[in-house]
Short mmCIF file of C-alpha atoms in Angstrom, two decimals:
data_model
loop_
_atom_site.label_atom_id
_atom_site.label_comp_id
_atom_site.label_asym_id
_atom_site.label_seq_id
_atom_site.Cartn_x
_atom_site.Cartn_y
_atom_site.Cartn_z
CA GLN A 19 37.93 3.44 29.93
CA VAL A 20 36.06 4.96 26.97
CA GLN A 21 37.70 5.07 23.56
CA LEU A 22 36.58 7.04 20.50
CA VAL A 23 37.86 6.11 17.04
CA GLU A 24 37.23 8.39 14.06
CA SER A 25 37.37 7.37 10.42
CA GLY A 26 36.45 8.73 7.01
CA GLY A 27 38.80 11.66 6.68
CA GLY A 28 40.82 12.30 3.57
CA LEU A 29 41.54 14.58 0.64
CA VAL A 30 38.68 15.90 -1.48
CA GLN A 31 38.15 18.61 -4.05
CA THR A 32 36.10 21.73 -3.47
CA GLY A 33 32.41 20.85 -3.78
CA GLY A 34 32.96 17.22 -2.88
CA SER A 35 31.65 15.16 0.01
CA LEU A 36 32.97 13.08 2.89
CA LYS A 37 31.31 11.14 5.68
CA LEU A 38 33.05 10.88 9.04
CA SER A 39 32.30 8.15 11.55
CA CYS A 40 33.14 7.90 15.23
CA ALA A 41 32.60 4.73 17.24
CA ALA A 42 32.68 4.80 21.02
CA SER A 43 33.65 1.72 22.96
CA GLY A 44 34.32 0.76 26.54
CA SER A 45 32.28 0.45 29.70
CA ILE A 46 29.72 3.05 28.70
CA PHE A 47 26.47 3.09 30.63
CA SER A 48 24.88 5.97 28.79
CA THR A 49 25.73 8.71 26.30
CA ASP A 50 24.01 12.08 26.22
CA ALA A 51 25.46 14.46 23.65
CA MET A 52 27.72 13.50 20.75
CA GLY A 53 29.44 15.96 18.49
CA TRP A 54 32.23 17.06 16.22
CA TYR A 55 34.82 19.77 16.67
CA ARG A 56 37.53 20.85 14.27
CA GLN A 57 40.84 22.64 14.50
CA ALA A 58 42.57 24.28 11.57
CA PRO A 59 46.29 25.14 11.65
CA GLY A 60 46.90 28.19 13.83
CA LYS A 61 43.29 28.36 15.01
CA GLN A 62 41.36 27.37 18.12
CA ARG A 63 39.25 24.24 18.21
CA GLU A 64 35.64 25.07 17.32
CA LEU A 65 32.31 23.29 17.55
CA VAL A 66 31.05 22.00 14.21
CA ALA A 67 27.92 20.06 15.14
CA LEU A 68 26.22 18.57 18.19
CA ILE A 69 23.41 16.05 18.58
CA THR A 70 21.54 15.01 21.72
CA SER A 71 20.03 11.61 22.38
CA ILE A 72 16.46 10.94 21.32
CA THR A 73 15.48 10.03 24.88
CA SER A 74 16.32 13.54 26.05
CA GLY A 75 14.51 15.18 23.16
CA SER A 76 16.83 14.78 20.19
CA SER A 77 18.05 18.01 18.65
CA THR A 78 20.96 19.21 16.58
CA ASN A 79 23.10 22.32 16.55
CA TYR A 80 25.49 23.50 13.85
CA ALA A 81 28.09 26.17 13.47
CA ASP A 82 26.87 28.93 11.17
CA SER A 83 29.68 28.17 8.75
CA VAL A 84 28.42 24.62 8.06
CA LYS A 85 24.64 25.02 8.24
CA GLY A 86 22.94 23.60 5.17
CA ARG A 87 26.04 21.65 4.17
CA PHE A 88 26.80 19.28 7.07
CA THR A 89 24.47 16.78 8.73
CA ILE A 90 25.13 15.08 12.05
CA SER A 91 23.44 11.80 12.98
CA ARG A 92 23.89 8.96 15.44
CA ASP A 93 23.23 5.25 15.82
CA ASN A 94 22.63 4.66 19.51
CA ALA A 95 22.74 0.86 19.18
CA LYS A 96 26.27 1.12 17.80
CA ASN A 97 27.39 4.06 19.94
CA THR A 98 28.40 5.77 16.73
CA VAL A 99 28.07 9.35 15.51
CA TYR A 100 28.39 10.45 11.89
CA LEU A 101 29.06 13.70 10.09
CA GLN A 102 27.98 13.92 6.46
CA MET A 103 29.85 16.80 4.84
CA ASN A 104 28.65 18.09 1.48
CA SER A 105 29.66 21.04 -0.68
CA LEU A 106 33.04 21.12 1.00
CA LYS A 107 35.04 24.33 0.91
CA PHE A 108 38.73 25.04 1.29
CA GLU A 109 38.06 26.61 4.69
CA ASP A 110 36.68 23.29 5.96
CA THR A 111 40.22 21.94 5.98
CA ALA A 112 41.03 20.91 9.55
CA VAL A 113 41.52 18.04 11.93
CA TYR A 114 38.09 16.85 13.00
CA TYR A 115 37.58 15.51 16.51
CA CYS A 116 34.72 13.43 17.80
CA THR A 117 33.46 13.97 21.34
CA THR A 118 30.88 12.34 23.58
CA ARG A 119 29.45 13.07 26.99
CA SER A 120 29.12 9.63 28.51
CA TYR A 121 28.43 8.04 31.87
CA THR A 122 30.63 5.29 33.23
CA MET A 123 29.88 3.48 36.46
CA GLY A 124 32.26 4.57 39.18
CA VAL A 125 33.30 7.68 37.25
CA GLY A 126 30.15 9.53 36.28
CA TRP A 127 29.58 11.94 33.41
CA THR A 128 32.73 12.79 31.51
CA ASP A 129 33.61 14.28 28.12
CA TYR A 130 35.68 11.99 25.90
CA TRP A 131 37.64 12.84 22.77
CA GLY A 132 38.87 10.95 19.74
CA GLN A 133 42.36 11.27 18.30
CA GLY A 134 41.21 13.28 15.30
CA THR A 135 40.99 12.67 11.58
CA GLN A 136 42.39 14.97 8.89
CA VAL A 137 40.08 16.51 6.31
CA THR A 138 41.78 18.38 3.49
CA VAL A 139 39.84 20.22 0.79
CA SER A 140 41.79 21.27 -2.27
CA SER A 141 40.91 24.53 -3.97
#
């Protein structure tokens, strides 16, 4: 079974920075895409950033609302994905969820989700 554990959330002031980490563990054979979603109170979960593996032609995608402020990266050796968040705004306040598309022997390709970490930006 694959487990994702997020860390790095917290309370910051407008204009501040945070770095989120998400480590995947378990019987993972391979991981394709890794990304971050967020969900604010009363809103639907939305994609924040996505990164593909370098072996498949590494590329990144960002929501328009975070372009130029957030940077997604990954450490394949550690099965870890990061989200560097700069110039934080009040509207970035949400629970941030890590997700991976990973292959496990006997199961195949499946999307996995972390439990979420709270990011609160004070105005």
